[in-house]
Short mmCIF file of C-alpha atoms in Angstrom, two decimals:
data_model
loop_
_atom_site.label_atom_id
_atom_site.label_comp_id
_atom_site.label_asym_id
_atom_site.label_seq_id
_atom_site.Cartn_x
_atom_site.Cartn_y
_atom_site.Cartn_z
CA UNK A 389 132.23 234.36 67.04
CA UNK A 390 130.71 236.00 70.10
CA UNK A 391 127.22 235.94 68.52
CA UNK A 392 127.64 232.27 67.61
CA UNK A 393 128.55 231.43 71.20
CA UNK A 394 125.48 233.29 72.49
CA UNK A 395 123.22 231.37 70.11
CA UNK A 396 124.75 228.06 71.22
CA UNK A 397 124.18 228.88 74.90
CA UNK A 398 120.61 229.95 74.21
CA UNK A 399 119.93 226.72 72.36
CA UNK A 400 121.37 224.72 75.25
CA UNK A 401 119.12 226.52 77.75
CA UNK A 402 116.06 225.87 75.59
CA UNK A 403 117.01 222.23 75.24
CA UNK A 404 117.44 221.79 78.97
CA UNK A 405 114.21 223.64 79.64
CA UNK A 406 112.35 221.20 77.47
CA UNK A 407 113.75 218.21 79.31
CA UNK A 408 111.98 216.50 82.20
CA UNK A 409 112.46 218.22 85.53
CA UNK A 410 115.41 216.80 87.40
CA UNK A 411 117.08 215.51 84.22
CA UNK A 412 120.54 216.46 85.41
CA UNK A 413 119.95 215.79 89.12
CA UNK A 414 122.47 213.02 89.71
CA UNK A 415 121.52 212.86 93.41
CA UNK A 416 118.10 211.31 92.69
CA UNK A 417 117.99 207.51 92.60
CA UNK A 418 115.18 206.44 90.23
CA UNK A 419 115.10 203.03 91.94
CA UNK A 420 114.42 204.54 95.37
CA UNK A 421 110.77 205.57 95.19
CA UNK A 422 109.55 208.34 97.46
CA UNK A 423 105.91 207.36 96.99
CA UNK A 424 104.53 203.84 96.68
CA UNK A 425 101.11 202.78 95.42
CA UNK A 426 98.78 201.62 98.22
CA UNK A 427 98.34 198.17 96.67
CA UNK A 428 102.07 197.52 96.91
CA UNK A 429 102.17 198.66 100.53
CA UNK A 430 99.17 196.54 101.48
CA UNK A 431 100.56 193.15 100.49
CA UNK A 432 103.80 193.59 102.39
CA UNK A 433 102.12 195.04 105.46
CA UNK A 434 99.57 192.22 105.72
CA UNK A 435 102.23 189.59 105.22
CA UNK A 436 104.39 191.19 107.91
CA UNK A 437 101.46 191.15 110.32
CA UNK A 438 101.05 187.43 109.73
CA UNK A 439 104.77 186.82 110.26
CA UNK A 440 105.34 189.17 113.20
CA UNK A 441 102.15 188.93 115.24
CA UNK A 442 100.84 185.43 114.58
CA UNK A 443 103.52 183.23 113.12
CA UNK A 444 106.78 184.12 114.81
CA UNK A 445 108.41 182.52 117.82
CA UNK A 446 108.24 185.82 119.73
CA UNK A 447 104.46 185.82 119.71
CA UNK A 448 104.08 182.18 120.60
CA UNK A 449 106.89 180.98 122.82
CA UNK A 450 106.13 182.80 126.05
CA UNK A 451 102.31 182.58 125.91
CA UNK A 452 102.30 178.95 124.77
CA UNK A 453 104.54 178.10 127.71
CA UNK A 454 102.69 180.19 130.31
CA UNK A 455 99.37 178.72 129.16
CA UNK A 456 100.78 175.19 129.46
CA UNK A 457 100.35 174.10 125.87
CA UNK A 458 104.07 173.53 125.54
CA UNK A 459 107.08 173.45 127.82
CA UNK A 460 110.81 173.67 127.25
CA UNK A 461 113.15 171.53 129.35
CA UNK A 462 115.93 172.78 131.57
CA UNK A 463 119.32 173.47 130.07
CA UNK A 464 117.98 175.76 127.35
CA UNK A 465 119.28 179.13 128.50
CA UNK A 466 117.28 180.97 125.85
CA UNK A 467 114.06 180.33 127.77
CA UNK A 468 115.22 181.34 131.23
CA UNK A 469 112.86 184.35 131.30
CA UNK A 470 109.83 182.35 130.22
CA UNK A 471 110.50 179.51 132.67
CA UNK A 472 111.19 181.77 135.66
CA UNK A 473 108.99 184.77 134.76
CA UNK A 474 112.01 186.85 135.85
CA UNK A 475 112.44 188.96 132.74
CA UNK A 476 113.84 192.49 132.59
CA UNK A 477 113.63 195.47 130.24
CA UNK A 478 116.39 193.82 128.20
CA UNK A 479 114.39 190.64 127.53
CA UNK A 480 114.66 190.02 123.80
CA UNK A 481 111.07 188.77 123.65
CA UNK A 482 109.57 192.10 124.68
CA UNK A 483 112.13 194.19 122.79
CA UNK A 484 111.58 192.36 119.51
CA UNK A 485 107.81 192.35 119.93
CA UNK A 486 107.71 196.13 120.48
CA UNK A 487 109.94 196.77 117.46
CA UNK A 488 108.06 194.42 115.14
CA UNK A 489 104.61 195.78 115.93
CA UNK A 490 105.62 199.43 115.64
CA UNK A 491 107.44 198.68 112.39
CA UNK A 492 104.25 197.08 111.08
CA UNK A 493 102.26 200.11 112.20
CA UNK A 494 104.57 202.36 110.18
CA UNK A 495 103.45 200.49 107.06
CA UNK A 496 99.77 200.90 107.90
CA UNK A 497 100.18 204.58 108.76
CA UNK A 498 101.79 205.16 105.37
CA UNK A 499 99.12 203.07 103.66
CA UNK A 500 96.40 205.17 105.25
CA UNK A 501 98.11 208.44 104.32
CA UNK A 502 98.70 207.47 100.69
CA UNK A 503 95.21 206.02 100.30
CA UNK A 504 93.53 209.14 101.65
CA UNK A 505 95.51 211.26 99.21
CA UNK A 506 94.45 209.09 96.27
CA UNK A 507 90.85 208.67 97.45
CA UNK A 508 91.10 204.86 97.74
CA UNK A 509 88.74 204.30 100.63
CA UNK A 510 89.08 200.51 100.62
CA UNK A 511 92.73 200.80 101.59
CA UNK A 512 91.92 203.42 104.21
CA UNK A 513 89.45 201.02 105.83
CA UNK A 514 91.95 198.17 105.78
CA UNK A 515 94.68 200.38 107.26
CA UNK A 516 92.40 201.47 110.12
CA UNK A 517 91.39 197.87 110.83
CA UNK A 518 94.95 196.60 110.90
CA UNK A 519 96.18 199.52 113.00
CA UNK A 520 93.49 198.56 115.53
CA UNK A 521 94.78 194.98 115.42
CA UNK A 522 98.35 196.07 116.18
CA UNK A 523 97.51 198.71 118.77
CA UNK A 524 95.20 196.41 120.70
CA UNK A 525 98.10 194.05 121.24
CA UNK A 526 100.48 196.85 122.19
CA UNK A 527 98.01 198.00 124.85
CA UNK A 528 97.39 194.43 126.00
CA UNK A 529 101.13 193.89 126.41
CA UNK A 530 102.29 197.24 127.77
CA UNK A 531 99.35 199.41 128.83
CA UNK A 532 100.09 203.06 128.04
CA UNK A 533 102.04 203.35 124.78
CA UNK A 534 102.80 206.00 122.13
CA UNK A 535 99.72 206.42 119.96
CA UNK A 536 98.75 209.91 118.84
CA UNK A 537 102.37 210.89 118.21
CA UNK A 538 103.61 207.48 117.08
CA UNK A 539 104.97 206.83 113.58
CA UNK A 540 105.65 210.54 113.09
CA UNK A 541 109.40 210.69 113.61
CA UNK A 542 109.74 213.90 111.59
CA UNK A 543 107.42 215.69 114.00
CA UNK A 544 107.89 213.70 117.21
CA UNK A 545 111.27 212.14 117.85
CA UNK A 546 110.17 211.36 121.41
CA UNK A 547 106.47 210.48 121.19
CA UNK A 548 104.36 210.84 124.30
CA UNK A 549 102.58 207.90 125.90
CA UNK A 550 98.79 207.90 125.66
CA UNK A 551 96.55 206.32 128.27
CA UNK A 552 95.66 202.73 127.45
CA UNK A 553 91.92 203.20 127.90
CA UNK A 554 91.94 206.30 125.68
CA UNK A 555 93.68 204.28 122.97
CA UNK A 556 91.12 201.49 123.26
CA UNK A 557 88.25 203.94 122.94
CA UNK A 558 89.80 205.52 119.86
CA UNK A 559 90.39 202.11 118.29
CA UNK A 560 86.66 201.45 118.63
CA UNK A 561 85.98 204.71 116.75
CA UNK A 562 88.51 203.84 114.07
CA UNK A 563 86.86 200.48 113.51
CA UNK A 564 83.46 202.18 113.19
CA UNK A 565 84.94 204.42 110.51
CA UNK A 566 86.47 201.41 108.77
CA UNK A 567 83.15 199.55 108.55
CA UNK A 568 81.47 202.68 107.17
CA UNK A 569 84.16 202.86 104.48
CA UNK A 570 83.68 199.19 103.62
CA UNK A 571 80.00 199.89 102.94
CA UNK A 572 80.73 202.26 100.04
CA UNK A 573 84.25 201.37 98.87
CA UNK A 574 85.00 199.91 95.47
CA UNK A 575 87.78 197.41 94.89
CA UNK A 576 89.62 197.25 91.57
CA UNK A 577 90.72 193.76 90.41
CA UNK A 578 94.39 194.60 90.95
CA UNK A 579 93.62 195.83 94.47
CA UNK A 580 91.81 192.59 95.27
CA UNK A 581 94.92 190.65 94.28
CA UNK A 582 97.01 192.79 96.63
CA UNK A 583 94.66 191.90 99.51
CA UNK A 584 96.11 188.58 100.63
CA UNK A 585 93.64 188.30 103.55
CA UNK A 586 90.22 188.65 101.93
CA UNK A 587 90.82 189.17 98.19
CA UNK A 588 88.98 192.47 98.29
CA UNK A 589 85.84 191.02 99.89
CA UNK A 590 84.28 194.04 101.61
CA UNK A 591 81.82 191.91 103.56
CA UNK A 592 84.67 189.86 104.96
CA UNK A 593 86.59 192.97 105.98
CA UNK A 594 83.47 194.38 107.63
CA UNK A 595 83.00 191.19 109.66
CA UNK A 596 86.68 191.16 110.62
CA UNK A 597 86.49 194.78 111.85
CA UNK A 598 83.31 194.03 113.82
CA UNK A 599 84.78 190.91 115.43
CA UNK A 600 87.94 192.78 116.37
CA UNK A 601 85.81 195.52 117.93
CA UNK A 602 83.81 192.95 119.90
CA UNK A 603 87.07 191.45 121.15
CA UNK A 604 88.21 194.90 122.29
CA UNK A 605 84.93 195.44 124.12
CA UNK A 606 84.99 192.03 125.80
CA UNK A 607 88.43 192.81 127.20
CA UNK A 608 86.64 195.34 129.41
CA UNK A 609 84.02 192.91 130.72
CA UNK A 610 85.21 193.01 134.35
CA UNK A 611 85.53 196.79 134.65
CA UNK A 612 82.92 198.31 136.98
CA UNK A 613 80.50 200.71 135.30
CA UNK A 614 81.53 199.70 131.78
CA UNK A 615 78.53 197.64 130.69
CA UNK A 616 76.46 200.54 129.34
CA UNK A 617 79.37 201.69 127.16
CA UNK A 618 79.94 198.16 125.86
CA UNK A 619 76.28 197.67 125.00
CA UNK A 620 76.10 201.03 123.22
CA UNK A 621 79.13 200.16 121.11
CA UNK A 622 77.76 196.72 120.29
CA UNK A 623 74.56 198.39 119.11
CA UNK A 624 76.68 200.26 116.55
CA UNK A 625 78.09 196.96 115.34
CA UNK A 626 74.60 195.56 114.93
CA UNK A 627 73.51 198.67 113.04
CA UNK A 628 76.25 198.48 110.40
CA UNK A 629 74.88 195.16 109.16
CA UNK A 630 78.09 193.24 108.54
CA UNK A 631 77.78 190.87 111.51
CA UNK A 632 80.71 188.83 112.81
CA UNK A 633 83.02 186.13 111.48
CA UNK A 634 81.02 182.90 111.38
CA UNK A 635 81.79 179.28 110.49
CA UNK A 636 84.12 178.98 107.46
CA UNK A 637 84.75 182.74 107.40
CA UNK A 638 88.09 183.02 109.18
CA UNK A 639 90.83 185.44 108.15
CA UNK A 640 94.00 183.76 106.92
CA UNK A 641 97.18 184.88 105.20
CA UNK A 642 98.78 183.04 102.31
CA UNK A 643 100.74 185.04 99.75
CA UNK A 644 101.82 181.77 98.11
CA UNK A 645 104.12 180.11 100.62
CA UNK A 646 106.88 177.97 99.07
CA UNK A 647 109.25 175.32 100.38
CA UNK A 648 112.08 177.79 100.02
CA UNK A 649 114.14 179.46 102.71
CA UNK A 650 112.38 182.63 103.84
CA UNK A 651 109.17 181.79 101.97
CA UNK A 652 107.63 179.04 104.08
CA UNK A 653 104.59 179.65 106.25
CA UNK A 654 106.09 181.57 109.21
CA UNK A 655 104.71 179.24 111.89
CA UNK A 656 106.01 176.21 110.00
CA UNK A 657 109.37 177.90 109.45
CA UNK A 658 109.83 178.45 113.20
CA UNK A 659 108.22 175.32 114.66
CA UNK A 660 108.11 172.84 111.81
CA UNK A 661 110.71 171.60 109.39
CA UNK A 662 113.33 173.17 107.21
CA UNK A 663 113.43 173.08 103.44
CA UNK A 664 115.45 169.86 103.65
CA UNK A 665 112.87 168.21 105.93
CA UNK A 666 114.85 168.42 109.17
CA UNK A 667 113.01 169.71 112.20
CA UNK A 668 113.77 173.24 113.32
CA UNK A 669 115.44 174.00 116.64
CA UNK A 670 112.19 175.39 118.07
CA UNK A 671 110.33 172.22 117.09
CA UNK A 672 112.70 170.34 119.35
CA UNK A 673 112.57 172.92 122.14
CA UNK A 674 108.78 173.20 122.36
CA UNK A 675 107.52 169.96 123.88
CA UNK A 676 104.19 168.85 125.30
CA UNK A 677 103.16 170.26 128.67
CA UNK A 678 101.54 167.76 131.04
CA UNK A 679 98.63 170.08 131.88
CA UNK A 680 97.76 170.63 128.22
CA UNK A 681 98.16 167.02 127.22
CA UNK A 682 96.36 165.55 130.23
CA UNK A 683 93.27 167.69 129.64
CA UNK A 684 92.90 166.08 126.24
CA UNK A 685 93.98 162.58 127.21
CA UNK A 686 91.83 162.37 130.36
CA UNK A 687 88.71 163.47 128.51
CA UNK A 688 88.97 161.18 125.48
CA UNK A 689 89.49 164.22 123.28
CA UNK A 690 90.29 163.28 119.65
CA UNK A 691 92.23 166.55 119.28
CA UNK A 692 95.08 164.96 121.27
CA UNK A 693 96.47 163.46 118.06
CA UNK A 694 96.28 166.86 116.34
CA UNK A 695 97.90 169.02 119.00
CA UNK A 696 100.71 166.59 119.91
CA UNK A 697 102.64 163.86 118.15
CA UNK A 698 103.49 160.44 119.53
CA UNK A 699 106.83 158.97 120.58
CA UNK A 700 107.91 155.42 119.86
CA UNK A 701 109.09 154.06 123.19
CA UNK A 702 110.06 150.68 121.81
CA UNK A 703 106.79 149.05 122.78
CA UNK A 704 104.73 151.22 120.45
CA UNK A 705 103.62 154.78 119.96
CA UNK A 706 102.65 156.73 123.03
CA UNK A 707 102.16 160.29 124.23
CA UNK A 708 104.76 161.72 126.61
CA UNK A 709 104.73 165.10 128.34
CA UNK A 710 106.70 167.08 130.92
CA UNK A 711 105.51 169.32 133.75
CA UNK A 712 106.00 173.00 132.95
CA UNK A 713 109.33 174.08 134.42
CA UNK A 714 110.52 170.53 135.06
CA UNK A 715 114.32 170.32 135.32
CA UNK A 716 115.53 167.65 132.89
CA UNK A 717 118.48 167.20 130.60
CA UNK A 718 117.56 168.69 127.27
CA UNK A 719 119.72 166.47 125.05
CA UNK A 720 118.25 163.33 126.64
CA UNK A 721 114.69 164.65 126.41
CA UNK A 722 114.23 166.03 122.94
CA UNK A 723 113.55 162.66 121.26
CA UNK A 724 111.55 161.14 124.10
CA UNK A 725 108.78 163.72 124.62
CA UNK A 726 105.87 164.60 122.34
CA UNK A 727 106.09 167.86 120.44
CA UNK A 728 103.78 170.00 118.28
CA UNK A 729 101.26 167.95 116.34
CA UNK A 730 100.11 167.72 112.76
CA UNK A 731 96.80 169.50 113.33
CA UNK A 732 98.53 172.86 113.68
CA UNK A 733 101.78 172.00 111.88
CA UNK A 734 100.21 170.97 108.58
CA UNK A 735 102.60 171.91 105.78
CA UNK A 736 105.09 174.53 104.59
CA UNK A 737 102.34 176.18 102.54
CA UNK A 738 99.51 176.08 105.11
CA UNK A 739 97.37 179.18 105.60
CA UNK A 740 98.54 181.37 108.47
CA UNK A 741 95.60 182.09 110.84
CA UNK A 742 94.95 185.73 111.65
CA UNK A 743 91.51 185.32 113.22
CA UNK A 744 89.87 181.91 113.00
CA UNK A 745 86.17 181.21 112.86
CA UNK A 746 86.37 179.31 116.15
CA UNK A 747 87.98 182.24 117.97
CA UNK A 748 85.21 184.52 116.70
CA UNK A 749 82.51 182.05 117.72
CA UNK A 750 83.92 181.69 121.23
CA UNK A 751 83.94 185.50 121.52
CA UNK A 752 80.31 185.59 120.42
CA UNK A 753 79.42 182.78 122.83
CA UNK A 754 80.79 184.78 125.76
CA UNK A 755 79.10 188.00 124.61
CA UNK A 756 75.77 186.19 124.18
CA UNK A 757 76.06 184.53 127.58
CA UNK A 758 76.53 188.00 129.09
CA UNK A 759 73.42 189.19 127.25
CA UNK A 760 75.33 191.66 125.10
CA UNK A 761 74.58 190.25 121.64
CA UNK A 762 71.60 188.44 120.20
CA UNK A 763 71.65 184.72 119.61
CA UNK A 764 71.94 181.57 121.66
CA UNK A 765 75.18 181.28 123.64
CA UNK A 766 75.08 177.49 123.51
CA UNK A 767 74.76 177.51 119.73
CA UNK A 768 77.76 179.82 119.37
CA UNK A 769 79.76 177.72 121.82
CA UNK A 770 79.06 174.40 120.15
CA UNK A 771 79.69 175.90 116.71
CA UNK A 772 83.07 177.11 117.99
CA UNK A 773 84.10 173.66 119.20
CA UNK A 774 82.97 172.08 115.93
CA UNK A 775 84.87 174.67 113.89
CA UNK A 776 88.03 173.89 115.86
CA UNK A 777 87.62 170.16 115.17
CA UNK A 778 87.21 170.86 111.45
CA UNK A 779 90.27 173.16 111.39
CA UNK A 780 92.38 170.42 112.94
CA UNK A 781 91.24 167.82 110.40
CA UNK A 782 88.57 166.08 112.47
CA UNK A 783 84.87 165.72 111.69
CA UNK A 784 81.73 167.40 112.92
CA UNK A 785 80.46 164.00 114.05
CA UNK A 786 83.50 163.62 116.30
CA UNK A 787 82.81 167.05 117.74
CA UNK A 788 79.18 166.14 118.38
CA UNK A 789 80.24 163.03 120.29
CA UNK A 790 82.73 165.02 122.34
CA UNK A 791 80.18 167.72 123.18
CA UNK A 792 77.64 165.10 124.25
CA UNK A 793 79.75 162.53 126.05
CA UNK A 794 82.45 164.53 127.81
CA UNK A 795 81.49 166.45 130.95
CA UNK A 796 84.20 169.06 130.35
CA UNK A 797 82.49 170.02 127.09
CA UNK A 798 78.80 169.37 127.73
CA UNK A 799 76.80 172.58 128.03
CA UNK A 800 74.16 171.19 130.38
CA UNK A 801 76.73 169.60 132.70
CA UNK A 802 78.47 172.91 133.52
CA UNK A 803 76.74 175.52 135.67
CA UNK A 804 79.41 178.19 135.08
CA UNK A 805 78.93 178.84 131.38
CA UNK A 806 81.63 181.51 131.13
CA UNK A 807 84.18 179.14 132.68
CA UNK A 808 83.11 176.43 130.24
CA UNK A 809 83.45 178.74 127.23
CA UNK A 810 86.88 179.99 128.31
CA UNK A 811 88.21 176.51 129.08
CA UNK A 812 87.19 175.20 125.69
CA UNK A 813 88.50 178.35 124.04
CA UNK A 814 91.82 177.71 125.79
CA UNK A 815 91.81 174.13 124.48
CA UNK A 816 91.02 175.22 120.94
CA UNK A 817 93.51 178.07 120.59
CA UNK A 818 96.56 175.84 121.05
CA UNK A 819 98.95 176.70 118.23
CA UNK A 820 96.79 179.27 116.44
CA UNK A 821 96.91 182.28 118.79
CA UNK A 822 98.24 181.64 122.28
CA UNK A 823 98.09 185.32 123.23
CA UNK A 824 94.30 185.25 123.54
CA UNK A 825 94.21 182.56 126.29
CA UNK A 826 96.88 184.49 128.22
CA UNK A 827 94.70 187.58 127.92
CA UNK A 828 91.58 185.68 129.03
CA UNK A 829 93.53 184.32 131.99
CA UNK A 830 94.56 187.82 133.07
CA UNK A 831 91.03 189.15 132.59
CA UNK A 832 89.08 186.30 134.21
CA UNK A 833 91.66 184.10 135.98
CA UNK A 834 90.38 181.23 133.86
CA UNK A 835 91.17 178.39 133.50
CA UNK A 836 91.33 178.55 137.28
CA UNK A 837 93.71 175.60 137.65
CA UNK A 838 96.43 176.90 135.29
CA UNK A 839 99.76 175.64 136.74
CA UNK A 840 102.76 177.82 137.59
CA UNK A 841 106.23 176.85 136.37
CA UNK A 842 107.96 174.55 138.86
CA UNK A 843 111.43 175.72 137.78
CA UNK A 844 113.80 176.32 140.69
CA UNK A 845 114.50 179.82 139.32
CA UNK A 846 110.92 180.97 139.94
CA UNK A 847 110.87 183.59 142.70
CA UNK A 848 107.33 184.93 142.25
CA UNK A 849 104.81 182.16 141.81
CA UNK A 850 102.49 184.02 139.51
CA UNK A 851 101.97 184.24 135.76
CA UNK A 852 102.96 187.75 134.59
CA UNK A 853 100.17 190.20 133.87
CA UNK A 854 102.10 192.34 131.39
CA UNK A 855 105.36 193.05 129.57
CA UNK A 856 107.99 195.56 130.65
CA UNK A 857 108.80 198.48 128.39
CA UNK A 858 111.91 197.61 126.35
CA UNK A 859 115.23 199.11 127.37
CA UNK A 860 115.52 201.00 124.10
CA UNK A 861 112.61 203.19 125.22
CA UNK A 862 114.51 204.08 128.39
CA UNK A 863 117.53 204.86 126.23
CA UNK A 864 115.85 206.94 123.53
CA UNK A 865 112.54 208.19 124.97
CA UNK A 866 113.48 208.34 128.63
CA UNK A 867 111.33 211.18 129.95
CA UNK A 868 108.12 209.78 128.47
CA UNK A 869 108.63 206.16 129.53
CA UNK A 870 109.90 207.08 133.00
CA UNK A 871 106.73 209.14 133.46
CA UNK A 872 104.79 205.84 133.38
CA UNK A 873 106.18 205.04 136.83
CA UNK A 874 107.72 201.87 138.18
CA UNK A 875 106.52 198.89 136.16
CA UNK A 876 106.34 195.37 137.56
CA UNK A 877 105.30 192.36 135.48
CA UNK A 878 103.34 190.84 138.37
CA UNK A 879 101.52 193.84 139.84
CA UNK A 880 101.24 196.61 137.22
CA UNK A 881 98.06 195.54 135.48
CA UNK A 882 96.61 196.65 132.15
CA UNK A 883 93.60 198.94 132.65
CA UNK A 884 91.03 196.24 131.84
CA UNK A 885 92.65 193.74 134.22
CA UNK A 886 90.87 194.50 137.51
CA UNK A 887 91.19 191.12 139.26
#
């Protein structure tokens, strides 16, 4: 009997030894993967970028208001900070923005790590490009931020803050590495499907990385002693051969938006209409600003009908606006003032812009006017305006007429070419990326006549030059954020903002 028991135990040991490792480990959940294929990470990360940094209300509401595209009437307590500029470290706008961008960066950091381990250089290049996208905005909003120790919670529970200019310079290097990877990478068919921005088009990714790098360099245009560095870095862009985003080459996101809750285009979902066709709350809150509307109306600009809708006042359809910060009764105003137009609110399944061709062309126009890139500044500028008309559903012929007949757009009629480029860039970016005009305004103080909110709660009559660090940083990473000193939204400028 004892021998039989020994044989049975031995057989059991051999049986278990032949089984897959972890066979009896009941603590492992087979549905909770510890490693995910890069292609699966990529799709979600890109889609989250589109939702969190281009399509959401957080990214648009404050900049669209400060840049006088839209306004929100009095009585809406949720926009007190935007109307008065008197926000604090607890402002939900800044807190949510910080959290969303760092969460998105966690995805790209993991994508880069997994792709390096598997030798998938295409994904490494994409991860580096998109990390540069996210970090540029973090620097532009906050200045010094966690960078070298960020997204490494196992090693750094309290990541240090890196200097903003150091981060910028490293982003430039990361983008150089990305374009070099795009030169030699191969893209499998399944990987191209996972790429919801460019479908695995390496040339398109190379142009996107180059254009993003040029945008980073242009941010530093007003810094003394920086021109040699900028020119040297632009020479590297020229050498890699990809060029920049040109007409009809914009970067858009569309994973297959549906007219289903949670699956609509993110901009439409916030500012458009619900699945049942009723307008969203934000569509009613965000109304036409007089400054933005009057620029179009006073210059016979056909884009007026695309940026703003009309109101039926009983005598016919007309355009109605409000002065930014104007104190009016919200309930009596919502149906009597123009709101966001059909040129930017197209449909529930519209492409979500990441970087449009017209933004890229305006960037190139400024760089060419400064003598930093080859090509004719006027040609880039006029191509940018035409591309914006086409995006909005207008024709190139209408753009040609506008560029010829309207003084505010005519190249020859404006001595200050940079001011002309920036003003028309401001006009064009309405509803596609309102952060860029705010950044141009901080960098150049253009457009020079940008109005300040007239709300009675305004105590400092100045558009903010930055965000405040969110309160959660003071709660969880106190020593590092306190080391940044006293931060003020009106006086603590980002390193490139030397006005």
